[in-house]
PDB file of C-alpha atoms in Angstrom:
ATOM      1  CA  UNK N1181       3.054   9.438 -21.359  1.00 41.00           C
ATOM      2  CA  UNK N1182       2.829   7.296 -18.269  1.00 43.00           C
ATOM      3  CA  UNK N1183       3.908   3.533 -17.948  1.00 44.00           C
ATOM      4  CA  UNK N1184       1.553   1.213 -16.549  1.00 48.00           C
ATOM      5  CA  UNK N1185       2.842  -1.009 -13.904  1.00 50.00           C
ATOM      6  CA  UNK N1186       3.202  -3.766 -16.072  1.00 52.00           C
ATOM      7  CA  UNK N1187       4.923  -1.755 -18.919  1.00 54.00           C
ATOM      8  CA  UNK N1188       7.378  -0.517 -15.588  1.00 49.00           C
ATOM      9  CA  UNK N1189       7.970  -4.052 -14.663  1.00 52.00           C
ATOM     10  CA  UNK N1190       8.484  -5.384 -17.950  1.00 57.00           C
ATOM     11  CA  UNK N1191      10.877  -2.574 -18.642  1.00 57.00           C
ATOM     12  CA  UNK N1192      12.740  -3.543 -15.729  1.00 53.00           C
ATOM     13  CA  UNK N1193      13.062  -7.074 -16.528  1.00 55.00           C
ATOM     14  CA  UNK N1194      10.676  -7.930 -14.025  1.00 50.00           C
ATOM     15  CA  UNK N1195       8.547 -10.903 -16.214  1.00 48.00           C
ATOM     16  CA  UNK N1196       5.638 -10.580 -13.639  1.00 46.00           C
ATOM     17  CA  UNK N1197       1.691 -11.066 -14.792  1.00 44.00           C
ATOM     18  CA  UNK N1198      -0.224  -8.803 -12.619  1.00 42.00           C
ATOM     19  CA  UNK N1199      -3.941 -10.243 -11.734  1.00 41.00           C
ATOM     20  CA  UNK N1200      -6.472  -8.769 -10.235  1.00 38.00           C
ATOM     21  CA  UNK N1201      -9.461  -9.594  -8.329  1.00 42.00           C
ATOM     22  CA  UNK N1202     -11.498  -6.702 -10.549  1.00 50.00           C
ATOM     23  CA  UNK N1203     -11.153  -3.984 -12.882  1.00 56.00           C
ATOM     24  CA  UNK N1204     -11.783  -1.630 -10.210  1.00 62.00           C
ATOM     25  CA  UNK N1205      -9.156  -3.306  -7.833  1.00 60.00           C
ATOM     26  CA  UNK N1206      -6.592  -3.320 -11.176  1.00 70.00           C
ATOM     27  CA  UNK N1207      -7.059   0.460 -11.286  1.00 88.00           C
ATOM     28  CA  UNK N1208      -6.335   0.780  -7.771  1.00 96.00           C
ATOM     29  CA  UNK N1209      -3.569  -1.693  -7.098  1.00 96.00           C
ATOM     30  CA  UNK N1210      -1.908  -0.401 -10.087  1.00 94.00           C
ATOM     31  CA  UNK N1211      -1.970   3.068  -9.074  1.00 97.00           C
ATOM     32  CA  UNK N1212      -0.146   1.371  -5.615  1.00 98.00           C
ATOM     33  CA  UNK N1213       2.288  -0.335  -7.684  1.00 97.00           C
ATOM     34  CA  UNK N1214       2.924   2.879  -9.879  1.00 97.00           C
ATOM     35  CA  UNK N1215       3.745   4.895  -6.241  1.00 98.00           C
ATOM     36  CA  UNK N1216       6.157   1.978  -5.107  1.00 98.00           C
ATOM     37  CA  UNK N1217       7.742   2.180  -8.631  1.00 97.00           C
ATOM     38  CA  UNK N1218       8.419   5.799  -8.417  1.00 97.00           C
ATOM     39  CA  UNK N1219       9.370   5.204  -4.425  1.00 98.00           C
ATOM     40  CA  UNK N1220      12.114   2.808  -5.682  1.00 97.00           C
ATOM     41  CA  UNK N1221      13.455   5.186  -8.352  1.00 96.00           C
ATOM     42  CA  UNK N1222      13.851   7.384  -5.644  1.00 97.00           C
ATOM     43  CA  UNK N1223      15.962   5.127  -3.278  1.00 97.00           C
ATOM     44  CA  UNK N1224      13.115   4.141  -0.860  1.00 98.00           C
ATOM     45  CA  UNK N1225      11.784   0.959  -0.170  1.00 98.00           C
ATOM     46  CA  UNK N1226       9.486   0.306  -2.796  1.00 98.00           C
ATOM     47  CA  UNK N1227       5.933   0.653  -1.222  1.00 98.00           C
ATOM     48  CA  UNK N1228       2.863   2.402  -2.900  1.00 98.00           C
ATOM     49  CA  UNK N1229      -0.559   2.932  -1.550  1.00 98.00           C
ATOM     50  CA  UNK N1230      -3.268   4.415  -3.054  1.00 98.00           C
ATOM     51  CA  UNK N1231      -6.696   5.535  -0.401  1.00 98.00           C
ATOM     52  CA  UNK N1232      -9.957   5.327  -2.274  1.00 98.00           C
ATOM     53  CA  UNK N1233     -13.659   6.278  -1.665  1.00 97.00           C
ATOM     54  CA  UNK N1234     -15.602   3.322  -1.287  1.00 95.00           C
ATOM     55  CA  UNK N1235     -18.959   5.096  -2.152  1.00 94.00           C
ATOM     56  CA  UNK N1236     -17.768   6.851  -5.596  1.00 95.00           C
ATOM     57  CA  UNK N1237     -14.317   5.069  -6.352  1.00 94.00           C
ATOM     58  CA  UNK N1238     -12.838   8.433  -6.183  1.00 96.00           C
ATOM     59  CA  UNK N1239      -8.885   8.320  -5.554  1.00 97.00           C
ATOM     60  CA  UNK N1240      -8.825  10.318  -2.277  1.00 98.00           C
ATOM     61  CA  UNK N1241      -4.690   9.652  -1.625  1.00 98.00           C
ATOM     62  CA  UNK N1242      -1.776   8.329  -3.213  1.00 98.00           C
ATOM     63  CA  UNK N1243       2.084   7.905  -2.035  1.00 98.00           C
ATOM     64  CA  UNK N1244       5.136   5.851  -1.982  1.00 98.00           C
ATOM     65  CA  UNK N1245       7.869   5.388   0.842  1.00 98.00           C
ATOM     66  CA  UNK N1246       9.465   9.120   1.736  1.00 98.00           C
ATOM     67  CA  UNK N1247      11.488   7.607   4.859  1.00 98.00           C
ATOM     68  CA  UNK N1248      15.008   8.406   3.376  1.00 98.00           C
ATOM     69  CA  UNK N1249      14.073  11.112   1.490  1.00 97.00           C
ATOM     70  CA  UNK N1250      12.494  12.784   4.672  1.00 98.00           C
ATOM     71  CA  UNK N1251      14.687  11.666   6.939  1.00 98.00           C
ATOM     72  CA  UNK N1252      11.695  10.479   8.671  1.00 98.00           C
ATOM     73  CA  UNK N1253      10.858   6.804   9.649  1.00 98.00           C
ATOM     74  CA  UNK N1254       7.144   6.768   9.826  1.00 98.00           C
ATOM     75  CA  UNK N1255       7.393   8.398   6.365  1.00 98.00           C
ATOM     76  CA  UNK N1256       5.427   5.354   5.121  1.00 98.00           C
ATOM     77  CA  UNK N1257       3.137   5.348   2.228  1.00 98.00           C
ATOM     78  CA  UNK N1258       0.287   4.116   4.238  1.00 98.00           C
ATOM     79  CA  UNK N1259       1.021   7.314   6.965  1.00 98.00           C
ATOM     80  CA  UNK N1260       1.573   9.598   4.111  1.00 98.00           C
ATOM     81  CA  UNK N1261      -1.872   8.489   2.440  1.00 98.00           C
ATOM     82  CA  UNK N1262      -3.906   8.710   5.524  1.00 98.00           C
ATOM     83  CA  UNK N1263      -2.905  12.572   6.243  1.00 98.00           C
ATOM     84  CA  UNK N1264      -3.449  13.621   2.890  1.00 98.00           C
ATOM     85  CA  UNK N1265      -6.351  11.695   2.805  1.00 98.00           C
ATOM     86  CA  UNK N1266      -7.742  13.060   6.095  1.00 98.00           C
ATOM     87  CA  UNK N1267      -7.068  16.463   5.016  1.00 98.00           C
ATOM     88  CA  UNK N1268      -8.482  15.586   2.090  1.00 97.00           C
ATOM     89  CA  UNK N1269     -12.081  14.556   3.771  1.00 97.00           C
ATOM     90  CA  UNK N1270     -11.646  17.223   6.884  1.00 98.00           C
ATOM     91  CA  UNK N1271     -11.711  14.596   8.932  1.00 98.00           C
ATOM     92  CA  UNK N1272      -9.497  12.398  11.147  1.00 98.00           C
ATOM     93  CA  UNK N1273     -12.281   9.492  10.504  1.00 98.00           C
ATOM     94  CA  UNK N1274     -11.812   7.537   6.748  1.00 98.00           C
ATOM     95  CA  UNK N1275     -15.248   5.825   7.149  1.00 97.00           C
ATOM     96  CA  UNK N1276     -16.267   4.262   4.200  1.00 97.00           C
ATOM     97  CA  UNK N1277     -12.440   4.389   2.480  1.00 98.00           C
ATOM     98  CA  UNK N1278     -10.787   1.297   1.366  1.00 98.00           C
ATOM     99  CA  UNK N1279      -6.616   1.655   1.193  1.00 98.00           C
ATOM    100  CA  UNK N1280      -4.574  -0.570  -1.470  1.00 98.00           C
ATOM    101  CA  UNK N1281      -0.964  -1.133  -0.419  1.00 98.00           C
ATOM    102  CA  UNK N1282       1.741  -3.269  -1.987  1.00 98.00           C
ATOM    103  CA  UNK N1283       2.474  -4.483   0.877  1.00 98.00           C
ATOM    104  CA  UNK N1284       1.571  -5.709   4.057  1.00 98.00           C
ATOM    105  CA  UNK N1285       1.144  -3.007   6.560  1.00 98.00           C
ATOM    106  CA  UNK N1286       3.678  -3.244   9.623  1.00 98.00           C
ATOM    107  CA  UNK N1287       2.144  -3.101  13.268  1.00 98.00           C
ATOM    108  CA  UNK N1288       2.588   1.135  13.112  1.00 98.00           C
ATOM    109  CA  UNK N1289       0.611   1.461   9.810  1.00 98.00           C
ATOM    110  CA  UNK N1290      -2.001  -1.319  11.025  1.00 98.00           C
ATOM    111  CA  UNK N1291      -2.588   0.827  14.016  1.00 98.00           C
ATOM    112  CA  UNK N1292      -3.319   4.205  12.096  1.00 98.00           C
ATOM    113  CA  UNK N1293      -5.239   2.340   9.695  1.00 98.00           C
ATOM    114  CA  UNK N1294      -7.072   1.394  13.141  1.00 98.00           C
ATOM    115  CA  UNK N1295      -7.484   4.958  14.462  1.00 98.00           C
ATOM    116  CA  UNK N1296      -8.391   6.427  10.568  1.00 98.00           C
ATOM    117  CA  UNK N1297     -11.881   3.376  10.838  1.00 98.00           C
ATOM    118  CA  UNK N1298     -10.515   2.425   7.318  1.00 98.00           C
ATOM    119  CA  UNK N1299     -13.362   0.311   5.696  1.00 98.00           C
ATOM    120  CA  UNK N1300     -11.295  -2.604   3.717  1.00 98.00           C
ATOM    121  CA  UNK N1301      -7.153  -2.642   3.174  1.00 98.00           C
ATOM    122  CA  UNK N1302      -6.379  -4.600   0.252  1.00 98.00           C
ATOM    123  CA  UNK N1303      -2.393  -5.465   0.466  1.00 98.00           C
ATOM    124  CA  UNK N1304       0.136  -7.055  -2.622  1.00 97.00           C
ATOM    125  CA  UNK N1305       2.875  -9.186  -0.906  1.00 98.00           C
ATOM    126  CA  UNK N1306       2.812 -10.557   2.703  1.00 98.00           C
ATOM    127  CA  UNK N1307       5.572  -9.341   5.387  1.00 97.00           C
ATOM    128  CA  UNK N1308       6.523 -12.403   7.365  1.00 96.00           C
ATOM    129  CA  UNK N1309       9.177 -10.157   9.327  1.00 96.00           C
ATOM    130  CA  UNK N1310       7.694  -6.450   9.705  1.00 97.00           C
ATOM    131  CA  UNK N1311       3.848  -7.351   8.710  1.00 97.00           C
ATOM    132  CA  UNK N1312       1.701  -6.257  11.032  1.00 97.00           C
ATOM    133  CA  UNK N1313      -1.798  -7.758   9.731  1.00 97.00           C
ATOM    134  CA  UNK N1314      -1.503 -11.324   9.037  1.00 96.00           C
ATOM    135  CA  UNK N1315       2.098 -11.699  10.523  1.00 96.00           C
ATOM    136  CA  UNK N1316       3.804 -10.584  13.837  1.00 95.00           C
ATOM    137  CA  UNK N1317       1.384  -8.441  16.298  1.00 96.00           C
ATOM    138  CA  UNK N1318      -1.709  -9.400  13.969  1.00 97.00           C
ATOM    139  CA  UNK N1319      -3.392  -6.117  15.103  1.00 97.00           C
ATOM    140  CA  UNK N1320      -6.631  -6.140  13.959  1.00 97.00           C
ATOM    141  CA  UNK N1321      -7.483  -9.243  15.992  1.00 97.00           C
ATOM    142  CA  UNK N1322      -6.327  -8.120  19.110  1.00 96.00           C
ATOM    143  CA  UNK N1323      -8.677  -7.577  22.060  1.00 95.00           C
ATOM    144  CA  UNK N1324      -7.053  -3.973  21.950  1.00 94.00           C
ATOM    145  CA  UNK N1325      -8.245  -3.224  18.553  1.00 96.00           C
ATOM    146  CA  UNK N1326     -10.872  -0.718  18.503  1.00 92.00           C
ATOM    147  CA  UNK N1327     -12.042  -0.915  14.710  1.00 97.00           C
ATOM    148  CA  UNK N1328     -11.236  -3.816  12.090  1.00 97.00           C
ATOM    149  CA  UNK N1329     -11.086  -3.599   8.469  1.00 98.00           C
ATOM    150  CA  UNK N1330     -11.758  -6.192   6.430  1.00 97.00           C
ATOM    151  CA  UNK N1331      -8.327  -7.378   4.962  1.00 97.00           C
ATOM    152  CA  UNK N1332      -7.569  -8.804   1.786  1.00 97.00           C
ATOM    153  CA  UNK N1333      -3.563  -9.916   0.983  1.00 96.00           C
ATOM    154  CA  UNK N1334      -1.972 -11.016  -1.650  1.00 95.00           C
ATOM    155  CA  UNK N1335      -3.775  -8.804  -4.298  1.00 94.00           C
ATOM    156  CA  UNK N1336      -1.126  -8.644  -7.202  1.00 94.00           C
ATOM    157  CA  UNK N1337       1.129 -10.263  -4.684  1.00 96.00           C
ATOM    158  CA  UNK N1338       3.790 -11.319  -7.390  1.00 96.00           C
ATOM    159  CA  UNK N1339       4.308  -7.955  -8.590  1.00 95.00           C
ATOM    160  CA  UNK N1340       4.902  -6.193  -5.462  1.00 97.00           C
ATOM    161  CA  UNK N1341       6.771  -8.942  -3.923  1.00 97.00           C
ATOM    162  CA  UNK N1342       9.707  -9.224  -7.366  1.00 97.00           C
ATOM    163  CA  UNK N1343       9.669  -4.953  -7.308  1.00 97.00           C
ATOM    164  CA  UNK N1344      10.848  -5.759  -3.677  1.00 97.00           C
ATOM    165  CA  UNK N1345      12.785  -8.463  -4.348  1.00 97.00           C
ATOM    166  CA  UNK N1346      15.013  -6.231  -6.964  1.00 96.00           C
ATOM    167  CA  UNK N1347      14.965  -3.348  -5.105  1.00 96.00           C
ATOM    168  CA  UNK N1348      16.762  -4.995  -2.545  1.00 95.00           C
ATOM    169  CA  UNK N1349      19.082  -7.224  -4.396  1.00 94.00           C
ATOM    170  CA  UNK N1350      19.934  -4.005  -6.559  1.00 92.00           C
ATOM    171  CA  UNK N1351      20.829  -2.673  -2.962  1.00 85.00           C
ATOM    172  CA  UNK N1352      23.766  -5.321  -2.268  1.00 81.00           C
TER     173      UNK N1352
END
């Protein structure tokens, strides 16, 4: 039987109240949470993102951090989401896909969210040091910036930001 994110969280002392902007969006976001759960329990940074079909809601992607585990550092979920996803679709283009993350994309993820013409990216937490969207390089408003999701942060943002939060004071 599989743990919902709030059963994981609760079980980990975590006290959080996830909240959602929809059922649909819980269903999504919590699959992102689930993937940064299962990245953590793995020894990665605890990120999760989950790449959807915007026409029929079907789940297209999901996947957590792999950078240690990979020894690779653009293992990050949102990378690992877009291949699969791509392959997925047999097509470099993600038209019409929305992507939930737990957090907010840094300027490398924010760029091949660019290049995949993801619809909408729906993040948990917000990155004041590595984010890439609202934070930092801002990508998606640069002059530079071929193609512009919409953005929506700080979906479930408590959640993702205390999983981070623990992962990284269990790390010290």
């Amino acid at each position: 039987m599989r743990l919902t994110a709030q059963e994981h969280l609760t079980a980990r002392g975590l006290n959080s109240t996830l909240t959602f902007m929809d059922s649909q969006n819980n269903s999504f976001m919590d699959m992102a949470l689930l993937e940064a759960i299962e990245a953590s329990e793995r020894g990665e940074v605890p990120v999760g993102c989950v790449i959807v079909d915007g026409e029929n809601g079907q789940v297209l992607a999901r996947a957590g951090n792999r950078t240690e585990e990979l020894d690779d550092p653009t293992a990050h979920a949102e990378l690992l989401a877009i291949r699969t996803a791509a392959h997925q679709v047999g097509s470099a283009r993600l038209t019409g896909c929305d992507l939930y993350v737990t957090l907010e994309p840094c300027a490398m993820c924010a760029t091949a969210i660019s290049f995949a013409r993801i619809r909408r990216v729906y993040f948990g937490a917000y990155d004041p040091k590595m984010g890439g969207v609202e934070h930092g390089p801002a990508f998606f408003q640069q002059p530079t910036c071929h193609h512009s999701p919409e953005v929506y942060g700080g979906l479930n943002e408590t959640a993702a930001a205390e999983l981070l939060k623990t992962f990284f004071r269990e790390k010290r």
